[in-house]
XYZ file of C-alpha atoms in Angstrom:
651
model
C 102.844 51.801 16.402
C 102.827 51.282 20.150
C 101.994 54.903 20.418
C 99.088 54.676 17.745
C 97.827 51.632 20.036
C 98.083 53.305 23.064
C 95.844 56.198 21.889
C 93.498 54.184 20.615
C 92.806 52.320 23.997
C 92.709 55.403 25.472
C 89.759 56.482 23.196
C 87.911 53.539 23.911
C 88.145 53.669 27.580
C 87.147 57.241 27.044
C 83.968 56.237 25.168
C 83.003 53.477 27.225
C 82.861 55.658 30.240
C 81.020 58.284 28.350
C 78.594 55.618 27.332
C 78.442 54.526 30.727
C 77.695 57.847 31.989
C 74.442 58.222 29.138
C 73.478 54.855 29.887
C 72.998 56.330 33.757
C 71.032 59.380 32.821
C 68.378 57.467 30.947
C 67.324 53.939 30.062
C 67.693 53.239 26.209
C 67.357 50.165 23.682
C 69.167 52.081 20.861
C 72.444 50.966 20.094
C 73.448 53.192 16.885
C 76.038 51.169 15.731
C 73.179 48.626 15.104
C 71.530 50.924 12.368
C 74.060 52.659 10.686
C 76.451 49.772 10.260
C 78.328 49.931 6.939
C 77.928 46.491 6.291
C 74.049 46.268 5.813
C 73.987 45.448 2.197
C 74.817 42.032 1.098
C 77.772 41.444 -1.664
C 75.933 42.722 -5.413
C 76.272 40.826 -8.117
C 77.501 42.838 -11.056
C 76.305 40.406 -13.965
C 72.879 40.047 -13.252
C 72.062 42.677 -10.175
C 73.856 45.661 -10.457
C 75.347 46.984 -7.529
C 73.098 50.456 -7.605
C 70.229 48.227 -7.722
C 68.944 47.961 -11.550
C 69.103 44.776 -13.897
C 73.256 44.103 -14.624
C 74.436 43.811 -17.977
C 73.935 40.114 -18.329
C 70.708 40.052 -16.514
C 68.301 37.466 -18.083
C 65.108 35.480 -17.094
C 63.413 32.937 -18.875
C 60.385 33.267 -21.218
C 56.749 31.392 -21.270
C 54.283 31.891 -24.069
C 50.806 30.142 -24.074
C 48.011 29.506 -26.485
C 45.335 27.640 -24.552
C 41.852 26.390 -25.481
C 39.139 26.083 -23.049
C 35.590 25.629 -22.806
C 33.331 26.256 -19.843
C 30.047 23.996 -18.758
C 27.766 25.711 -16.553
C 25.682 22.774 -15.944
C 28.372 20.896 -14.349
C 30.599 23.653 -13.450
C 33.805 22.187 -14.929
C 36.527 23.374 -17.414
C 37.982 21.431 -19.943
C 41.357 22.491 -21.905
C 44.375 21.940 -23.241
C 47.452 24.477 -22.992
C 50.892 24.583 -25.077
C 53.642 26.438 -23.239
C 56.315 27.378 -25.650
C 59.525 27.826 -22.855
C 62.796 29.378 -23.860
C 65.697 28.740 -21.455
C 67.556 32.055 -21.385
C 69.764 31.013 -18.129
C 73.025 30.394 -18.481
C 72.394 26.640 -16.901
C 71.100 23.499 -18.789
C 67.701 22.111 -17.388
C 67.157 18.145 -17.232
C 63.733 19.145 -15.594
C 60.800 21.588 -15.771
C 58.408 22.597 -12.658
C 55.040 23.939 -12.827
C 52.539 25.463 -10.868
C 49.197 23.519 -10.575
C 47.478 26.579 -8.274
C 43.907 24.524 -8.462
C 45.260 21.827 -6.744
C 44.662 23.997 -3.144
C 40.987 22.679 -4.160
C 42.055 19.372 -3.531
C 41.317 18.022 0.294
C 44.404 16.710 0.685
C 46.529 19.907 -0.414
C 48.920 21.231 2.169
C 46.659 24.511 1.873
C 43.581 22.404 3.167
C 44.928 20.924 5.530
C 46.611 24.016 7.221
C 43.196 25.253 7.175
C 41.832 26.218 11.037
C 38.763 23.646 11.768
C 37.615 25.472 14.477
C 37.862 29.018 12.873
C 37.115 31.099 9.629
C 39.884 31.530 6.655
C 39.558 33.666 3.834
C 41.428 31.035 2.135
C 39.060 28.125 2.343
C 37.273 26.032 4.826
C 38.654 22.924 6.591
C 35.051 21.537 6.866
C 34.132 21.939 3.018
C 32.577 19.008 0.793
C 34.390 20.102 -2.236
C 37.054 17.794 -3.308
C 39.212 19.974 -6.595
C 41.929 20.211 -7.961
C 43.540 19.533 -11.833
C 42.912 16.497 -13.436
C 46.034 16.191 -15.917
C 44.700 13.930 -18.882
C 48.390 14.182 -20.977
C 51.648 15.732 -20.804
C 53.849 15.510 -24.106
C 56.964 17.711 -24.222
C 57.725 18.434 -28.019
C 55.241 15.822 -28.737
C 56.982 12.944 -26.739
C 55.134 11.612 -23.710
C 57.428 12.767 -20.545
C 57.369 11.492 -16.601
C 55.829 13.712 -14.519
C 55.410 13.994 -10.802
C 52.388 16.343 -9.188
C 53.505 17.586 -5.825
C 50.842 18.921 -4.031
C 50.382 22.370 -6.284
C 53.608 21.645 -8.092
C 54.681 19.373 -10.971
C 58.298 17.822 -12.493
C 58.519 17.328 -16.012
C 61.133 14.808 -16.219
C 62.935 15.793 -19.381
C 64.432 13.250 -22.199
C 67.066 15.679 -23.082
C 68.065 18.502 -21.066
C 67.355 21.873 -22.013
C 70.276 23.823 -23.095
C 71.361 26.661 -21.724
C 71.257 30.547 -23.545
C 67.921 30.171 -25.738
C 66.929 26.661 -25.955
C 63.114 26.261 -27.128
C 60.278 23.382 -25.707
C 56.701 23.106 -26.169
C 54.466 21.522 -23.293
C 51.227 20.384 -23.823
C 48.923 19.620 -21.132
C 45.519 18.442 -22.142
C 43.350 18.883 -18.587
C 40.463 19.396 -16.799
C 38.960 20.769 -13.030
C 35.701 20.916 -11.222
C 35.551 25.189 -10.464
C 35.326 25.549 -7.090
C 32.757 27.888 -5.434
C 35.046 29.924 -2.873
C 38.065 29.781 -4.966
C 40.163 31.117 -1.952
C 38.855 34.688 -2.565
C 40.698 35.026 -5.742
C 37.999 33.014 -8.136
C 35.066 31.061 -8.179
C 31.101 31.026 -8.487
C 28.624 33.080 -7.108
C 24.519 32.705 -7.974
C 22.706 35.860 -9.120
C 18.742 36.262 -9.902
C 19.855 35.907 -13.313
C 22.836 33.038 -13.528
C 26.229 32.644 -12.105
C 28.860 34.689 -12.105
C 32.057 32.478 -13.011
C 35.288 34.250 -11.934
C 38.231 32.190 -13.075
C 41.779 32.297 -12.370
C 44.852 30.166 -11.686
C 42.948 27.828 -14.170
C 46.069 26.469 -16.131
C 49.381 24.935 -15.805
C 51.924 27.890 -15.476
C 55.766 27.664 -15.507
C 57.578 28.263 -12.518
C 60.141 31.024 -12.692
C 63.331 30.278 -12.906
C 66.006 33.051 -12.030
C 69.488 34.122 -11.061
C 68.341 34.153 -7.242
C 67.155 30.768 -6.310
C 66.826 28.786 -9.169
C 63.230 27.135 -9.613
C 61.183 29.038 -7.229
C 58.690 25.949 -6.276
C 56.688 27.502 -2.416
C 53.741 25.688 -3.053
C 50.413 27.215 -3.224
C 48.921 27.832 0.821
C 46.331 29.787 -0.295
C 48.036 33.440 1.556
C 51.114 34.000 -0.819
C 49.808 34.773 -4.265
C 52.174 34.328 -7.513
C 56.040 34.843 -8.983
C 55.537 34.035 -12.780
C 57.332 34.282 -16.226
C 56.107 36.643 -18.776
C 55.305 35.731 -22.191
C 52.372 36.104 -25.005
C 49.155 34.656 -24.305
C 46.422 33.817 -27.436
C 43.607 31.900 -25.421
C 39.542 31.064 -26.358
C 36.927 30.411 -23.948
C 33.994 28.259 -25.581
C 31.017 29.029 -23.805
C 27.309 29.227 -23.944
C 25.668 31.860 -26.248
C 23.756 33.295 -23.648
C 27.022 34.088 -21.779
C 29.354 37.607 -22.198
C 33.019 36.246 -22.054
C 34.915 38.852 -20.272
C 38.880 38.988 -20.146
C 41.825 41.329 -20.315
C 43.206 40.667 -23.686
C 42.342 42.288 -26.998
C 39.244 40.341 -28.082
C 39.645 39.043 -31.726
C 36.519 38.011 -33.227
C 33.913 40.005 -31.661
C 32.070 40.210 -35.253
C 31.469 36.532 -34.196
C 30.483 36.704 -30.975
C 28.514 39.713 -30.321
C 25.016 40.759 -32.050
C 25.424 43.607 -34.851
C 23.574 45.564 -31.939
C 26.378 45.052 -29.485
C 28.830 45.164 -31.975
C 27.771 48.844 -33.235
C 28.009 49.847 -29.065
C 31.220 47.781 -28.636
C 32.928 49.805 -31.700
C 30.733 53.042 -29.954
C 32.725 52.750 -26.716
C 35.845 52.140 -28.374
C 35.608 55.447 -29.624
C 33.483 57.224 -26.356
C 35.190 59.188 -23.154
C 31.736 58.012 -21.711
C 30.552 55.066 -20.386
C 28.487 53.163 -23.072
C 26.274 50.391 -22.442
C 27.380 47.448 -24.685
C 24.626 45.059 -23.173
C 21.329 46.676 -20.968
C 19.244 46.289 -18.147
C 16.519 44.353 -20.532
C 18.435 42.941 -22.630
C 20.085 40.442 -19.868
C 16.188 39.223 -19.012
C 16.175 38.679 -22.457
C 18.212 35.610 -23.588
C 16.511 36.444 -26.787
C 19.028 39.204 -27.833
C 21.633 37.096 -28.196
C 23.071 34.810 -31.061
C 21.324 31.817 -31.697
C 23.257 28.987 -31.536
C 24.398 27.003 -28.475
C 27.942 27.949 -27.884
C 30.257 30.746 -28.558
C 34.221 30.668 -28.545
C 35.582 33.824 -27.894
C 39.359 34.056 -29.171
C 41.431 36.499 -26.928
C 45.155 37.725 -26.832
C 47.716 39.521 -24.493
C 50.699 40.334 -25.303
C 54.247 40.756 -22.592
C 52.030 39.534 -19.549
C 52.503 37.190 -16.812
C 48.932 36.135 -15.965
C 45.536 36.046 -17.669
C 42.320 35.166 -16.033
C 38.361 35.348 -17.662
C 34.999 35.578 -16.636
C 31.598 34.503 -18.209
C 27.818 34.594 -17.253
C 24.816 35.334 -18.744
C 23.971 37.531 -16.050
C 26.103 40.365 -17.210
C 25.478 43.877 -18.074
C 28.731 45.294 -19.734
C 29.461 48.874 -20.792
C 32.623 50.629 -22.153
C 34.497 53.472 -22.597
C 37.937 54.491 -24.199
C 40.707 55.012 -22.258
C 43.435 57.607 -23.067
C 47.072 57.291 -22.491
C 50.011 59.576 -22.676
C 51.549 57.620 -25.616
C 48.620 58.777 -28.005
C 46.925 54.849 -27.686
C 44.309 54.154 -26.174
C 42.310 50.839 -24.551
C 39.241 50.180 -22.951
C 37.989 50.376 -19.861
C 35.092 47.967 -19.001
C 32.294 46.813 -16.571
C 30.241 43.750 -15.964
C 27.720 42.870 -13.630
C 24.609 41.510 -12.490
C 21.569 43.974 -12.825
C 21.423 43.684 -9.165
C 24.364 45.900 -8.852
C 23.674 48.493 -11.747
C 22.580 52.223 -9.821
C 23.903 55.842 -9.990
C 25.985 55.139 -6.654
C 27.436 51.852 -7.473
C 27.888 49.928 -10.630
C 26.918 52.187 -13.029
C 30.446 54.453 -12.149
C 32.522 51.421 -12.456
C 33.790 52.271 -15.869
C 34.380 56.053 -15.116
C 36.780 54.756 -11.564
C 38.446 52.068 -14.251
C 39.172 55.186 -16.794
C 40.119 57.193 -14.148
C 42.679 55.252 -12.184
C 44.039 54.100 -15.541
C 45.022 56.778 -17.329
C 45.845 58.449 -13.198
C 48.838 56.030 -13.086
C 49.638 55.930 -16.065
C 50.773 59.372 -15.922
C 52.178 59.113 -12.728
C 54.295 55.789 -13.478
C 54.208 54.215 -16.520
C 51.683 53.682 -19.344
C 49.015 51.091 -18.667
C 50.232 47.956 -21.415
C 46.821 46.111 -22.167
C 44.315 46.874 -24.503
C 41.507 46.290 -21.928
C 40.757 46.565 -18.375
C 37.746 45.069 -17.011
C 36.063 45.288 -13.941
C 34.002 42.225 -12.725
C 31.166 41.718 -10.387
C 31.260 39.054 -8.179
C 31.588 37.331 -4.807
C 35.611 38.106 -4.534
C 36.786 41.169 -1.764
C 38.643 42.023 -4.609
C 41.383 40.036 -6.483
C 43.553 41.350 -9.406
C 45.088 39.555 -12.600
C 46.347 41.591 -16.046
C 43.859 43.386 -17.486
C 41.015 42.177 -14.782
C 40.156 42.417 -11.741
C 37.475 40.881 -9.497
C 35.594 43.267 -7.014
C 32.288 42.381 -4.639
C 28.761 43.111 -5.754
C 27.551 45.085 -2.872
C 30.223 47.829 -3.297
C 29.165 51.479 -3.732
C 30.483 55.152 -3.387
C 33.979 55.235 -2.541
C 34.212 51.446 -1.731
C 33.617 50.741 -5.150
C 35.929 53.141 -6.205
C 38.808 52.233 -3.596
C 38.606 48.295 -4.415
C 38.421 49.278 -8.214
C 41.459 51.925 -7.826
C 43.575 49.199 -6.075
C 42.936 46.445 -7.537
C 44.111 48.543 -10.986
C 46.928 49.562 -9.053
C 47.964 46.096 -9.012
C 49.098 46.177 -12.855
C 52.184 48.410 -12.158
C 52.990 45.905 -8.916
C 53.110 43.260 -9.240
C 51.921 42.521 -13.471
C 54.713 45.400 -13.973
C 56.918 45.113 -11.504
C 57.249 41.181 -11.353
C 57.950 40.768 -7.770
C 58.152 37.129 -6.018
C 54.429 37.893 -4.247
C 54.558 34.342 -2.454
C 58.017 35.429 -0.497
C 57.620 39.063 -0.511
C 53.931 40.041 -0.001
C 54.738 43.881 0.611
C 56.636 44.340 -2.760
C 52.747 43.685 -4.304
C 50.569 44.928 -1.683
C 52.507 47.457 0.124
C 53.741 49.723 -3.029
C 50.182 49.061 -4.498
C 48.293 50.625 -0.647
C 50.838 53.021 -1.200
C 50.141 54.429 -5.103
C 46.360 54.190 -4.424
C 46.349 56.956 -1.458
C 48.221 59.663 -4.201
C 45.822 57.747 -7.068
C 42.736 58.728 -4.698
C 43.416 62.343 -3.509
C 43.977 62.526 -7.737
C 40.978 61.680 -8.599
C 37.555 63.429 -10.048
C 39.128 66.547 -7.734
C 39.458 64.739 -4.399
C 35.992 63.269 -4.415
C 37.111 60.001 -2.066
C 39.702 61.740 -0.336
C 39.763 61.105 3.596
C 41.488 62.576 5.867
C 44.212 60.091 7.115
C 44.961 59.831 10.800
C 49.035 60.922 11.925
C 51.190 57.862 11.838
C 52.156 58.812 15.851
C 48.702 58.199 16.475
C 48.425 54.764 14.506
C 51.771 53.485 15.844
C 50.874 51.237 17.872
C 48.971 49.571 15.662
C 51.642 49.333 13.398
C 54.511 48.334 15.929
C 52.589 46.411 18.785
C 53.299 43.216 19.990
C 52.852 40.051 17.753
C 53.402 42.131 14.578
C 55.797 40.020 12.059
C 57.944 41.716 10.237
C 57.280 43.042 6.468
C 60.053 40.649 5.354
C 57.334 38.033 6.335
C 55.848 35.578 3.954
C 52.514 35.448 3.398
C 52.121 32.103 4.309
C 54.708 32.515 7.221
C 52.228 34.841 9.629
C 49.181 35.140 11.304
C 45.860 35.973 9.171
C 44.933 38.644 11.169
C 48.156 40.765 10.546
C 48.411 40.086 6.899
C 46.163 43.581 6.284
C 48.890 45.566 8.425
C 52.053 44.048 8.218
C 51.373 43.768 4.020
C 49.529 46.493 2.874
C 49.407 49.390 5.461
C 52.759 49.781 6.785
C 54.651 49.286 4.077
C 52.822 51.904 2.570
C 52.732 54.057 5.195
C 57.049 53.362 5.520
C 57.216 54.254 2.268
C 54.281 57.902 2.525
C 56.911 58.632 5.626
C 59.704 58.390 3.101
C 58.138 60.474 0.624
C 56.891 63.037 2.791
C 58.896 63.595 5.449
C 62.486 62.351 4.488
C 63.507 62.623 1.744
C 60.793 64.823 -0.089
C 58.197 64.145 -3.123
C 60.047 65.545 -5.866
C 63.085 63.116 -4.919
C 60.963 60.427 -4.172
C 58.936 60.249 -7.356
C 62.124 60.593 -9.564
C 63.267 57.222 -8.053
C 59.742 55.326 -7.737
C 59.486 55.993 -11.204
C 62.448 55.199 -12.769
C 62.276 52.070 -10.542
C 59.195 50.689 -12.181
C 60.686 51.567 -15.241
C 63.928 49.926 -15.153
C 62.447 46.493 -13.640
C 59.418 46.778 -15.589
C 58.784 42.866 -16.752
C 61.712 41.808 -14.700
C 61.826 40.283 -10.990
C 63.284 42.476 -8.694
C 64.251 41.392 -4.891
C 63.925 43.351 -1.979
C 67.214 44.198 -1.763
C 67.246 45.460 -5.665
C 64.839 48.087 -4.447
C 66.558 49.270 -1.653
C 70.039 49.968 -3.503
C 68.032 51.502 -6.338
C 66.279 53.784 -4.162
C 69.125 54.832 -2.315
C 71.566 55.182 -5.576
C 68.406 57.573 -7.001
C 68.007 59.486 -3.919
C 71.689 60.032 -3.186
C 70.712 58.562 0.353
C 72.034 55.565 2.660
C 68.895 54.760 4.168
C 70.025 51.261 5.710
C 68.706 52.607 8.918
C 65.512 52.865 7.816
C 64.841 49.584 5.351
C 66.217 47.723 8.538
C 63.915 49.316 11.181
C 60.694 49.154 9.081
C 61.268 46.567 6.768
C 63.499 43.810 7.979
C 62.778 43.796 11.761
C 59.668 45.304 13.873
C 61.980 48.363 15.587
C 60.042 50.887 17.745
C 60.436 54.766 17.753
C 60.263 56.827 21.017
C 61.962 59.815 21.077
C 62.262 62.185 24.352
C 62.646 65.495 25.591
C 65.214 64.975 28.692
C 66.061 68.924 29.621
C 65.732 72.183 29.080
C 68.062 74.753 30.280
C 68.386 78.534 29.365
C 71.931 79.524 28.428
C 73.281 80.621 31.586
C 70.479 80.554 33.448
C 69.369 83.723 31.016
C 66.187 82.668 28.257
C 67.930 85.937 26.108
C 70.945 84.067 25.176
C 69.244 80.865 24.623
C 68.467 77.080 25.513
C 69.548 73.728 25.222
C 67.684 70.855 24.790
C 68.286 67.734 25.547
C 67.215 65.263 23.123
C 67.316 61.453 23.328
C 66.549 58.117 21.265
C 64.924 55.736 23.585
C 63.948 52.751 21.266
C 65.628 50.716 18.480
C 63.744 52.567 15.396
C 65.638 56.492 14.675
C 63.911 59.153 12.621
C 65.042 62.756 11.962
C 64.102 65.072 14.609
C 61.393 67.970 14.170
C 61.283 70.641 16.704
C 58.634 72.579 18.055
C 59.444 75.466 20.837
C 56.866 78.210 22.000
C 57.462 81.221 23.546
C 55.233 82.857 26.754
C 54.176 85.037 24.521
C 52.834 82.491 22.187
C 55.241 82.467 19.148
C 56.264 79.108 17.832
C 58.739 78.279 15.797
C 60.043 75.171 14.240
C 64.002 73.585 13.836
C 64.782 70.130 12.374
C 67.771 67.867 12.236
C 68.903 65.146 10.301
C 68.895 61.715 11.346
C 72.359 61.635 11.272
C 72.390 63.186 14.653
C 71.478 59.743 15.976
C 74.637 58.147 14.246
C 76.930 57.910 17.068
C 74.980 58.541 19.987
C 71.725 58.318 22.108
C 71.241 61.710 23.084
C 72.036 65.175 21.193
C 71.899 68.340 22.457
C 70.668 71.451 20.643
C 70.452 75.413 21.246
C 67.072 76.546 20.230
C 67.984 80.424 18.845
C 64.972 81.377 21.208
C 65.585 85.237 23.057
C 62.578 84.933 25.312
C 61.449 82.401 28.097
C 59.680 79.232 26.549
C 56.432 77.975 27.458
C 56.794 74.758 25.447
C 59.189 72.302 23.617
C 58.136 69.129 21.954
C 59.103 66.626 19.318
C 57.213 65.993 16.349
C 54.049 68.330 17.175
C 52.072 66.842 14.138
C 53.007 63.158 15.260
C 53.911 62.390 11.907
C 56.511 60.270 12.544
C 55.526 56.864 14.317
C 56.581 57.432 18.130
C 55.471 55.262 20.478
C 55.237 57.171 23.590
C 54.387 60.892 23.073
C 53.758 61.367 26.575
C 57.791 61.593 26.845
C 57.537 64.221 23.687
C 57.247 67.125 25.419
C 58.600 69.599 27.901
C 56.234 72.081 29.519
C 57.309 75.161 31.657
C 56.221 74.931 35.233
């Protein structure tokens, strides 16, 4: 034992000097032990999270279903309704109370959303200085038809129940009988916007919507800030909008009654487009001028439903043009793909292709993925950047040419993350944003032959960008960091983390074996981050802990150097080594470039294991001839920070 001891101090003395002796040579941040520790992965829990990072065997999560009426008044710009939530308690816990979500309430001026609000500066998410005072205004709350307590918390309310819910499959219905004033800039996401012809009303988080309740946290209650968008329940959804006649009541469900709704005109085109690979115009140019061509009578109700969704939202104006066309998916079913919009926006290079880039994208990812679910998906003209919900989205008026197309493509990207995939958005931002930025690049180069295709610039080059100082880290919340980096640190390099994975590490063929079966074993479940991670390394065969650390969990830098080059006994025939080393916290496989005086190149690249117990690694390049050149990663396609360092030149 003694013996066994003795050896081992002597190996550690041994390796301390030896690390002493690197640490001399050159200056380095990277400690390796730091990256490829075994002990990166929390404890799994069988039951519900399986340790190779699908859904366990007794994974469960708890139901909503809604039927909600509603009805629309454009002359005071209000909505009145009434919802019934029909909740099933599939945890293995009994529930003495319920929580909501009551998303309007940002509206209100004295939501914790307002009043984070800059007063000196611009937000996407509202302004500090507005009039507008919103918000729900909650009329009754019965719970199977009993009156209940209930306490609003900012955008949150407590059902106080009589008798706890019990656990494995117990059954309440909520009503909520309520009203709220729409607000104009709806935090980018909904709201009003005036055309020559009407409004535009785009509106979402517009009713009462079960908080989730899971195996992770319990109720997940963040409150609404405006920057972290949602984490719901799925469930069936039969809703109808009452508005006025001269309006076209857009929304992703399967509409029910449009015999009753639409003119035998528009019904003919409707059943036309159903049925068309074209774009067909369901309502024209004229016919929005002419209030005439629609059904007499003052208001319509238009009765909707959506089945295995976690979200709906509608819009309605007069205003609208609307055309159609079917959509084909690989099942053999179909749906349809839709547009509406103000006349304003209807030309050869805009509007008018909205359908065709819906279509397209569609049935795109549904190949790639999974099959699109709904039986419609509409795209909507209005004020919003571009916002998406099941089966609609919300894009801006002005777009055109491929930023029509790239808002329209990502926003439908959004229905495999996160209306698929039913990722916590308001914790984990990148989960939604990041996998979405990521789909629509392979989406775009897919489509109509390349048409919007662009020519993106080397991650090496963008680095800094990515990695500078006073980036958060992806493992960020929305709500937890600056404005200004949510575009980066939630959409771009996530995706561009996970194009690097893809391309570079582990290959495309591997990687889209895992993606895929990914969305399909958490499809209409909530996965975490750390779900995705084991699953992706249990598909790949890979323990890339080095890497979801580095990228994801903390803001590591990459800068790898060229220390030396020395022939082989001072003779280029038999050789050189190169000295390689790992400067910075961030490690990456190594890609090798060395040219010849004579001006052959060749390539060699290692695995990034080489960086798992040391800083520095060298390597004999199988070179016969002097070099002219050596350098690391000649394409820059891996996200160094310093490619001055990169090289070696012969003097």
């Amino acid at each position: 034992m003694y013996r066994k001891l003795l050896f081992a101090c002597c190996i550690i003395v041994s390796s301390l000097a030896s690390f002493s002796q690197q640490a001399d040579s050159f200056a380095t941040n990277y400690y390796y032990h730091d990256l490829f520790s075994p002990l990166f992965y929390p404890p799994a829990n069988n039951a519900t999270r399986s340790a190779d990072g699908s859904p366990g065997h007794q994974y469960w999560q708890n139901r909503a279903d809604y039927t909600i009426t509603a009805a629309l008044d454009d002359v005071k710009n209000e909505i009145t309704a009434t919802v019934i939530i029909t909740y099933k308690n599939n945890s293995p816990q009994s529930l003495s109370h319920l929580w909501l979500h009551l998303d309007q309430n940002l509206f209100s001026k004295k939501s914790r959303g307002h009043l984070r609000l800059p007063v000196d500066g611009q937000s996407r998410y509202g302004d500090a200085n507005t009039d507008f005072d919103g918000g729900f205004d909650i009329a009754s709350v019965t719970v199977n038809d009993k009156v209940v307590d209930f306490v609003i918390t900012d955008t949150r309310m407590q059902l106080r129940l009589q008798e706890a819910m019990k656990a494995s499959g117990d059954v309440v219905k909520i009503k909520i009988a309520y009203s709220f004033k729409i607000p104009q800039e709806g935090s980018d996401r909904m709201g009003i916007v005036e055309t020559k012809n009407g409004n535009v009303y785009a509106i979402a988080q517009w009713y009462p919507r079960m908080c989730v309740y899971d195996d992770v946290e319990g109720w997940n209650t963040l409150p609404y800030l405006g920057g972290g968008e949602f984490y719901l329940e799925y469930g069936d959804f039969d809703f109808t909008i009452t508005a006025p006649s001269t309006h076209i009541v857009a929304a992703g469900g399967e509409l029910l009654n449009a015999a009753e709704v639409l003119t035998t005109t528009e019904l003919k085109r409707y059943e036309e487009a159903r049925r068309s690979d074209a774009a067909v115009l369901i309502r024209t140019y004229k016919e929005v001028t002419d209030l005439s061509t629609r059904l007499k009578t003052p208001v319509l109700s238009w009765h909707f439903k959506m089945n295995n969704t976690r979200d709906i939202s509608w819009a309605s104006s007069k205003a609208f043009m609307w055309d159609a066309a079917k959509i084909n998916l690989p099942s053999g079913k179909t749906s349809l793909a839709q547009s509406v919009y103000p006349v304003e926006s209807w030309d050869k290079r805009s509007w008018a292709r909205s359908t065709e880039y819906v279509k397209g994208c569609i049935e795109n990812y549904s190949k790639r993925w999974l099959e699109y679910p709904y039986p419609a998906a509409v795209n909507v003209a209005t004020h919003i950047n571009g916002m998406e919900y099941p089966g609609i989205v919300f894009c801006p008026i002005p777009a055109r040419g491929s930023s029509l197309f790239g808002v329209t493509d990502h926003e439908f990207g959004h229905t495999w993350f996160p209306m698929i995939v039913g990722s916590n958005e308001r914790k984990y931002g990148w989960m939604d944003e990041g996998f979405n930025q990521f789909i629509n690049a392979i989406s775009k180069a897919d489509f109509n032959k390349g048409e919007y295709s662009e020519r993106e610039r080397p991650l090496g080059v963008v680095a800094p960008y990515y990695f500078g100082d006073g980036t958060e880290t992806i493992m960020s919340t929305p709500d937890g960091m600056k404005e200004s980096n949510i575009g980066k640190t939630l959409y771009f390099k996530p995706a561009a983390g996970l194009k690097l994975l893809r391309n570079e590490i582990v290959g495309e063929n591997r990687f889209d074996f895992a993606f895929k079966l990914y969305i399909e074993k958490w499809a209409y479940k909530h996965p975490t981050p750390w779900d995705f991670f084991r699953f992706m390394d249990n598909a790949l065969g890979e323990n890339l802990s080095w890497f979801w650390k580095s990228w994801f969990l903390e803001n590591h830098r990459l800068d790898q150097s060229v220390l030396s080059v020395v022939y082989v006994d001072n003779n280029p025939s038999n050789g050189a080594f190169v000295t390689v080393a790992n400067l910075d916290q961030m490690v990456m496989p190594l890609v090798l470039e060395f040219e010849t005086t004579d001006g052959k190149k060749e390539r060699v690249k290692y695995p990034v294991e080489i960086w798992s117990n040391t800083a520095s690694f060298k390597i004999k390049l199988p070179s016969k001839e002097k070099l002219s050149k050596v350098t690391i990663d000649p394409d820059k396609v891996f996200p160094d920070m310093n490619y001055l360092n990169n090289a070696w030149i012969a003097k």
